[in-house]
GROMACS .gro file of C-alpha atoms in nm:
model
  295
    1MET     CA    1  -1.900  -0.314   0.091
    2PRO     CA    2  -2.099  -0.379   0.411
    3GLY     CA    3  -2.147  -0.745   0.493
    4VAL     CA    4  -1.876  -0.868   0.257
    5ARG     CA    5  -1.624  -1.119   0.385
    6VAL     CA    6  -1.308  -1.236   0.211
    7GLY     CA    7  -1.073  -1.522   0.288
    8ILE     CA    8  -0.700  -1.478   0.224
    9VAL     CA    9  -0.466  -1.777   0.234
   10ASP     CA   10  -0.102  -1.668   0.247
   11VAL     CA   11   0.157  -1.931   0.151
   12GLY     CA   12   0.499  -1.817   0.271
   13SER     CA   13   0.842  -1.961   0.342
   14ASN     CA   14   0.762  -2.048   0.704
   15THR     CA   15   0.387  -2.069   0.733
   16VAL     CA   16   0.052  -2.097   0.560
   17ARG     CA   17  -0.188  -1.847   0.715
   18LEU     CA   18  -0.558  -1.780   0.679
   19LEU     CA   19  -0.726  -1.445   0.734
   20VAL     CA   20  -1.102  -1.406   0.710
   21ALA     CA   21  -1.192  -1.039   0.728
   22ALA     CA   22  -1.476  -0.794   0.671
   23PRO     CA   23  -1.466  -0.417   0.611
   24SER     CA   24  -1.549  -0.165   0.881
   25GLY     CA   25  -1.521   0.184   0.734
   26SER     CA   26  -1.164   0.220   0.613
   27ARG     CA   27  -1.050  -0.061   0.844
   28LEU     CA   28  -1.081  -0.437   0.853
   29VAL     CA   29  -1.240  -0.654   1.117
   30THR     CA   30  -1.076  -0.992   1.164
   31VAL     CA   31  -1.327  -1.277   1.171
   32ARG     CA   32  -1.085  -1.569   1.187
   33GLU     CA   33  -0.711  -1.632   1.172
   34ARG     CA   34  -0.536  -1.966   1.132
   35ARG     CA   35  -0.170  -2.065   1.103
   36ALA     CA   36   0.026  -2.377   1.011
   37PHE     CA   37   0.406  -2.410   1.009
   38LEU     CA   38   0.522  -2.598   0.698
   39GLY     CA   39   0.877  -2.477   0.630
   40LEU     CA   40   0.867  -2.451   0.250
   41GLY     CA   41   1.162  -2.213   0.256
   42GLU     CA   42   1.386  -2.464   0.431
   43GLU     CA   43   1.321  -2.723   0.161
   44ILE     CA   44   1.381  -2.472  -0.116
   45GLU     CA   45   1.709  -2.361   0.042
   46SER     CA   46   1.821  -2.723   0.088
   47TYR     CA   47   1.713  -2.874  -0.243
   48GLY     CA   48   1.599  -2.595  -0.473
   49TRP     CA   49   1.243  -2.725  -0.497
   50VAL     CA   50   0.944  -2.839  -0.291
   51SER     CA   51   0.930  -3.216  -0.242
   52ASP     CA   52   0.625  -3.423  -0.336
   53VAL     CA   53   0.555  -3.489   0.031
   54LYS     CA   54   0.565  -3.119   0.115
   55LEU     CA   55   0.354  -3.034  -0.191
   56ARG     CA   56   0.082  -3.268  -0.070
   57GLU     CA   57   0.105  -3.138   0.285
   58THR     CA   58   0.083  -2.776   0.171
   59ALA     CA   59  -0.208  -2.848  -0.062
   60GLU     CA   60  -0.398  -3.018   0.219
   61VAL     CA   61  -0.346  -2.726   0.457
   62VAL     CA   62  -0.457  -2.478   0.190
   63ARG     CA   63  -0.762  -2.692   0.112
   64ALA     CA   64  -0.860  -2.702   0.480
   65GLN     CA   65  -0.816  -2.326   0.522
   66ALA     CA   66  -1.019  -2.252   0.208
   67VAL     CA   67  -1.298  -2.481   0.335
   68GLU     CA   68  -1.292  -2.306   0.673
   69ALA     CA   69  -1.315  -1.965   0.505
   70ARG     CA   70  -1.616  -2.072   0.295
   71GLU     CA   71  -1.787  -2.214   0.602
   72LEU     CA   72  -1.762  -1.864   0.750
   73GLY     CA   73  -1.957  -1.723   0.455
   74VAL     CA   74  -1.684  -1.548   0.258
   75HIS     CA   75  -1.768  -1.398  -0.081
   76HIS     CA   76  -1.423  -1.470  -0.225
   77VAL     CA   77  -1.121  -1.684  -0.139
   78GLU     CA   78  -0.781  -1.573  -0.262
   79VAL     CA   79  -0.455  -1.769  -0.229
   80VAL     CA   80  -0.132  -1.571  -0.250
   81VAL     CA   81   0.216  -1.724  -0.268
   82THR     CA   82   0.519  -1.516  -0.176
   83ALA     CA   83   0.887  -1.625  -0.196
   84PRO     CA   84   0.818  -1.999  -0.251
   85GLY     CA   85   0.639  -1.913  -0.574
   86ARG     CA   86   0.939  -1.716  -0.695
   87GLN     CA   87   1.226  -1.929  -0.568
   88ALA     CA   88   1.125  -2.295  -0.604
   89ALA     CA   89   1.233  -2.472  -0.922
   90ASN     CA   90   0.890  -2.642  -0.933
   91ALA     CA   91   0.691  -2.328  -0.849
   92GLN     CA   92   0.443  -2.396  -1.130
   93GLU     CA   93   0.372  -2.739  -0.986
   94LEU     CA   94   0.314  -2.578  -0.648
   95VAL     CA   95   0.067  -2.329  -0.797
   96GLN     CA   96  -0.122  -2.605  -0.979
   97ALA     CA   97  -0.150  -2.812  -0.660
   98LEU     CA   98  -0.279  -2.515  -0.462
   99THR     CA   99  -0.529  -2.417  -0.733
  100GLN     CA  100  -0.673  -2.767  -0.742
  101ALA     CA  101  -0.683  -2.797  -0.363
  102SER     CA  102  -0.840  -2.457  -0.292
  103GLY     CA  103  -1.072  -2.415  -0.589
  104ALA     CA  104  -0.966  -2.051  -0.581
  105ARG     CA  105  -0.747  -1.806  -0.767
  106VAL     CA  106  -0.379  -1.848  -0.680
  107ARG     CA  107  -0.150  -1.547  -0.728
  108VAL     CA  108   0.228  -1.558  -0.707
  109LEU     CA  109   0.316  -1.212  -0.582
  110SER     CA  110   0.613  -1.033  -0.732
  111PRO     CA  111   0.846  -0.868  -0.479
  112GLU     CA  112   0.700  -0.530  -0.578
  113GLU     CA  113   0.342  -0.649  -0.526
  114GLU     CA  114   0.431  -0.807  -0.192
  115GLY     CA  115   0.595  -0.489  -0.066
  116ARG     CA  116   0.313  -0.261  -0.177
  117LEU     CA  117   0.038  -0.484  -0.038
  118ALA     CA  118   0.222  -0.510   0.294
  119PHE     CA  119   0.260  -0.129   0.295
  120TYR     CA  120  -0.113  -0.071   0.249
  121GLY     CA  121  -0.193  -0.353   0.490
  122VAL     CA  122   0.013  -0.191   0.766
  123LEU     CA  123  -0.153   0.146   0.702
  124THR     CA  124  -0.500  -0.007   0.756
  125GLY     CA  125  -0.403  -0.089   1.114
  126LEU     CA  126  -0.268   0.253   1.213
  127ASP     CA  127  -0.470   0.504   1.414
  128THR     CA  128  -0.266   0.799   1.286
  129LEU     CA  129  -0.059   0.818   0.969
  130PRO     CA  130   0.282   0.989   0.983
  131ALA     CA  131   0.381   1.214   0.694
  132SER     CA  132   0.643   0.961   0.583
  133ILE     CA  133   0.632   0.590   0.665
  134ALA     CA  134   0.865   0.295   0.613
  135VAL     CA  135   0.725  -0.057   0.607
  136CYS     CA  136   0.956  -0.358   0.622
  137ASP     CA  137   0.798  -0.692   0.533
  138LEU     CA  138   1.039  -0.942   0.687
  139GLY     CA  139   0.984  -1.285   0.537
  140GLY     CA  140   1.156  -1.620   0.530
  141GLY     CA  141   1.276  -1.600   0.172
  142SER     CA  142   1.291  -1.227   0.103
  143THR     CA  143   1.258  -0.888   0.269
  144GLU     CA  144   1.070  -0.594   0.120
  145LEU     CA  145   1.124  -0.232   0.225
  146VAL     CA  146   0.876   0.032   0.110
  147ILE     CA  147   0.881   0.400   0.205
  148GLY     CA  148   0.596   0.633   0.129
  149THR     CA  149   0.327   0.870   0.250
  150PRO     CA  150  -0.039   0.813   0.340
  151GLY     CA  151  -0.099   0.851  -0.034
  152GLY     CA  152   0.116   0.554  -0.129
  153PRO     CA  153   0.473   0.429  -0.184
  154VAL     CA  154   0.743   0.658  -0.320
  155TRP     CA  155   1.047   0.429  -0.282
  156GLU     CA  156   1.071   0.051  -0.268
  157CYS     CA  157   1.329  -0.223  -0.263
  158SER     CA  158   1.321  -0.603  -0.243
  159LEU     CA  159   1.610  -0.792  -0.086
  160ASP     CA  160   1.666  -1.152  -0.191
  161LEU     CA  161   1.733  -1.244   0.171
  162GLY     CA  162   1.498  -1.355   0.446
  163CYS     CA  163   1.521  -1.524   0.784
  164VAL     CA  164   1.512  -1.880   0.652
  165ARG     CA  165   1.761  -1.808   0.373
  166LEU     CA  166   2.007  -1.636   0.607
  167THR     CA  167   1.977  -1.906   0.874
  168HIS     CA  168   2.050  -2.172   0.612
  169ARG     CA  169   2.333  -1.973   0.457
  170LEU     CA  170   2.508  -1.916   0.791
  171GLU     CA  171   2.463  -2.280   0.903
  172LEU     CA  172   2.398  -2.153   1.255
  173ALA     CA  173   2.460  -2.380   1.551
  174ASP     CA  174   2.186  -2.428   1.812
  175PRO     CA  175   2.242  -2.220   2.023
  176PRO     CA  176   2.426  -1.998   1.773
  177GLY     CA  177   2.678  -1.841   2.014
  178THR     CA  178   2.802  -1.484   1.992
  179GLU     CA  179   3.079  -1.588   1.751
  180SER     CA  180   2.811  -1.612   1.478
  181LEU     CA  181   2.728  -1.240   1.498
  182PRO     CA  182   3.021  -1.088   1.302
  183ARG     CA  183   2.979  -1.339   1.020
  184GLY     CA  184   2.603  -1.286   1.011
  185ARG     CA  185   2.632  -0.908   1.009
  186ALA     CA  186   2.890  -0.923   0.730
  187GLU     CA  187   2.656  -1.138   0.518
  188VAL     CA  188   2.363  -0.902   0.564
  189HIS     CA  189   2.580  -0.596   0.502
  190LYS     CA  190   2.698  -0.750   0.175
  191VAL     CA  191   2.340  -0.792   0.053
  192LEU     CA  192   2.237  -0.441   0.163
  193GLU     CA  193   2.554  -0.268   0.047
  194GLY     CA  194   2.472   0.056  -0.134
  195LEU     CA  195   2.113   0.064  -0.007
  196ALA     CA  196   2.028   0.426   0.077
  197PRO     CA  197   1.655   0.468   0.139
  198PRO     CA  198   1.499   0.807   0.212
  199LEU     CA  199   1.467   0.865   0.587
  200PRO     CA  200   1.110   0.825   0.717
  201ARG     CA  201   0.953   0.979   1.023
  202ALA     CA  202   0.818   0.644   1.140
  203ALA     CA  203   0.886   0.281   1.052
  204PHE     CA  204   0.696  -0.044   1.095
  205VAL     CA  205   0.790  -0.407   1.047
  206THR     CA  206   0.545  -0.685   0.967
  207GLY     CA  207   0.566  -1.062   0.935
  208GLY     CA  208   0.565  -1.363   1.165
  209THR     CA  209   0.931  -1.325   1.263
  210ALA     CA  210   0.876  -0.964   1.369
  211ARG     CA  211   0.574  -1.061   1.578
  212ALA     CA  212   0.780  -1.335   1.744
  213LEU     CA  213   1.065  -1.090   1.819
  214ARG     CA  214   0.813  -0.863   1.988
  215ARG     CA  215   0.775  -1.125   2.262
  216ILE     CA  216   1.148  -1.109   2.329
  217ALA     CA  217   1.236  -0.744   2.271
  218GLY     CA  218   0.908  -0.550   2.287
  219ARG     CA  219   0.707  -0.375   2.017
  220LYS     CA  220   0.963  -0.103   1.939
  221LEU     CA  221   1.281  -0.244   1.783
  222GLY     CA  222   1.559   0.011   1.801
  223ALA     CA  223   1.931  -0.069   1.804
  224LYS     CA  224   1.940  -0.146   2.178
  225GLN     CA  225   1.635  -0.371   2.168
  226ILE     CA  226   1.767  -0.565   1.868
  227GLU     CA  227   2.109  -0.609   2.031
  228ARG     CA  228   1.944  -0.731   2.352
  229ALA     CA  229   1.739  -0.985   2.155
  230GLU     CA  230   2.054  -1.102   1.973
  231ALA     CA  231   2.227  -1.165   2.305
  232ILE     CA  232   1.936  -1.378   2.428
  233LEU     CA  233   1.908  -1.572   2.102
  234CYS     CA  234   2.282  -1.642   2.088
  235LYS     CA  235   2.281  -1.785   2.438
  236HIS     CA  236   1.979  -2.016   2.427
  237SER     CA  237   1.877  -2.306   2.203
  238SER     CA  238   1.572  -2.284   1.976
  239HIS     CA  239   1.384  -2.525   2.206
  240GLU     CA  240   1.461  -2.306   2.509
  241ILE     CA  241   1.349  -1.992   2.323
  242ALA     CA  242   1.033  -2.168   2.202
  243ASP     CA  243   0.945  -2.284   2.554
  244GLN     CA  244   1.022  -1.954   2.724
  245TYR     CA  245   0.838  -1.730   2.477
  246ASP     CA  246   0.565  -1.970   2.361
  247LEU     CA  247   0.689  -1.993   2.002
  248ASP     CA  248   0.714  -2.266   1.744
  249VAL     CA  249   1.063  -2.419   1.735
  250SER     CA  250   1.085  -2.364   1.358
  251ARG     CA  251   1.024  -1.995   1.413
  252ALA     CA  252   1.269  -1.975   1.702
  253LYS     CA  253   1.550  -2.112   1.482
  254THR     CA  254   1.524  -1.817   1.244
  255LEU     CA  255   1.490  -1.531   1.494
  256LEU     CA  256   1.860  -1.445   1.515
  257ALA     CA  257   1.872  -1.410   1.136
  258GLY     CA  258   1.570  -1.182   1.163
  259CYS     CA  259   1.752  -0.966   1.417
  260LEU     CA  260   2.055  -0.939   1.190
  261ILE     CA  261   1.846  -0.827   0.893
  262LEU     CA  262   1.639  -0.581   1.095
  263GLY     CA  263   1.948  -0.440   1.265
  264GLU     CA  264   2.100  -0.345   0.931
  265ILE     CA  265   1.774  -0.198   0.800
  266GLN     CA  266   1.707  -0.006   1.122
  267GLU     CA  267   2.053   0.150   1.106
  268ARG     CA  268   1.990   0.269   0.750
  269ILE     CA  269   1.647   0.424   0.812
  270ALA     CA  270   1.759   0.580   1.144
  271VAL     CA  271   1.430   0.529   1.334
  272PRO     CA  272   1.308   0.234   1.543
  273LEU     CA  273   1.097  -0.031   1.375
  274VAL     CA  274   0.760  -0.074   1.543
  275VAL     CA  275   0.605  -0.420   1.509
  276ALA     CA  276   0.283  -0.370   1.314
  277ARG     CA  277  -0.046  -0.537   1.400
  278THR     CA  278  -0.139  -0.580   1.035
  279GLY     CA  279   0.045  -0.651   0.711
  280LEU     CA  280   0.039  -0.845   0.386
  281ARG     CA  281  -0.283  -1.041   0.436
  282GLU     CA  282  -0.475  -0.728   0.529
  283GLY     CA  283  -0.335  -0.555   0.221
  284VAL     CA  284  -0.446  -0.843   0.000
  285ALA     CA  285  -0.789  -0.842   0.165
  286MET     CA  286  -0.833  -0.471   0.092
  287ASP     CA  287  -0.718  -0.528  -0.266
  288VAL     CA  288  -0.970  -0.810  -0.315
  289MET     CA  289  -1.251  -0.602  -0.166
  290ALA     CA  290  -1.170  -0.320  -0.407
  291GLU     CA  291  -1.192  -0.568  -0.697
  292LEU     CA  292  -1.528  -0.697  -0.574
  293ALA     CA  293  -1.662  -0.342  -0.538
  294ALA     CA  294  -1.547  -0.253  -0.890
  295ALA     CA  295  -1.714  -0.562  -1.033
   0.00000   0.00000   0.00000
């Protein structure tokens, strides 16, 4: 659909992100990106719900991002909610607040939808497509792993564990210290016990935590790179990591948990995880464009 623009607002456990995109052949062109750290996952882990203050803050950020998207001439604004919409006790209240603030459709993605949309979103950013591909969508509240071919997913799994949840569960010190590693690995292993995915030829990881880890360990996250990142993260405080690698402190606090989760997944799929340039929002954008074309 030449000339069509869509605006995707992604409400996750760590951030609220805006993507305004337009099609270019089978690819997407990014018109505008925006990000705000809100930490919904931390509140949900601490209290079980999203507080009134955080509801209002989130609604205001979503309203501003929807306005910005419309000012850029989008044909459709879509708001998607990932783990917060599944895990908060007052998820329905959150959805109502976001619907009213955005004036747009708000979708709470199931784990299966989130994984599949991230899978297709990663594929849109690849120059060549391997015969078999794993995509890990590493989030704050959950982690999705999808394995498939250029034709689509053939195996998928959602883990009820993300960077924010694991950080909260481990009650990590700041800096965490190397003594936190055995306990963290044991916790992740317990959640992933019995997981035996088919082995792909190539693997990609998407999400804000993965992009942040790229600054520390590089784009290809194999066992050595993940272990090196763990050593750095154990030694330095979140403020030191944030200053050194130009990251938000809230993100820096959850990076060690991200390493622990990715280390276990990487071991099971037996190939390095490459940090993808695209992901969930691009997948949602492609999905919305297909709906508009069909209509």
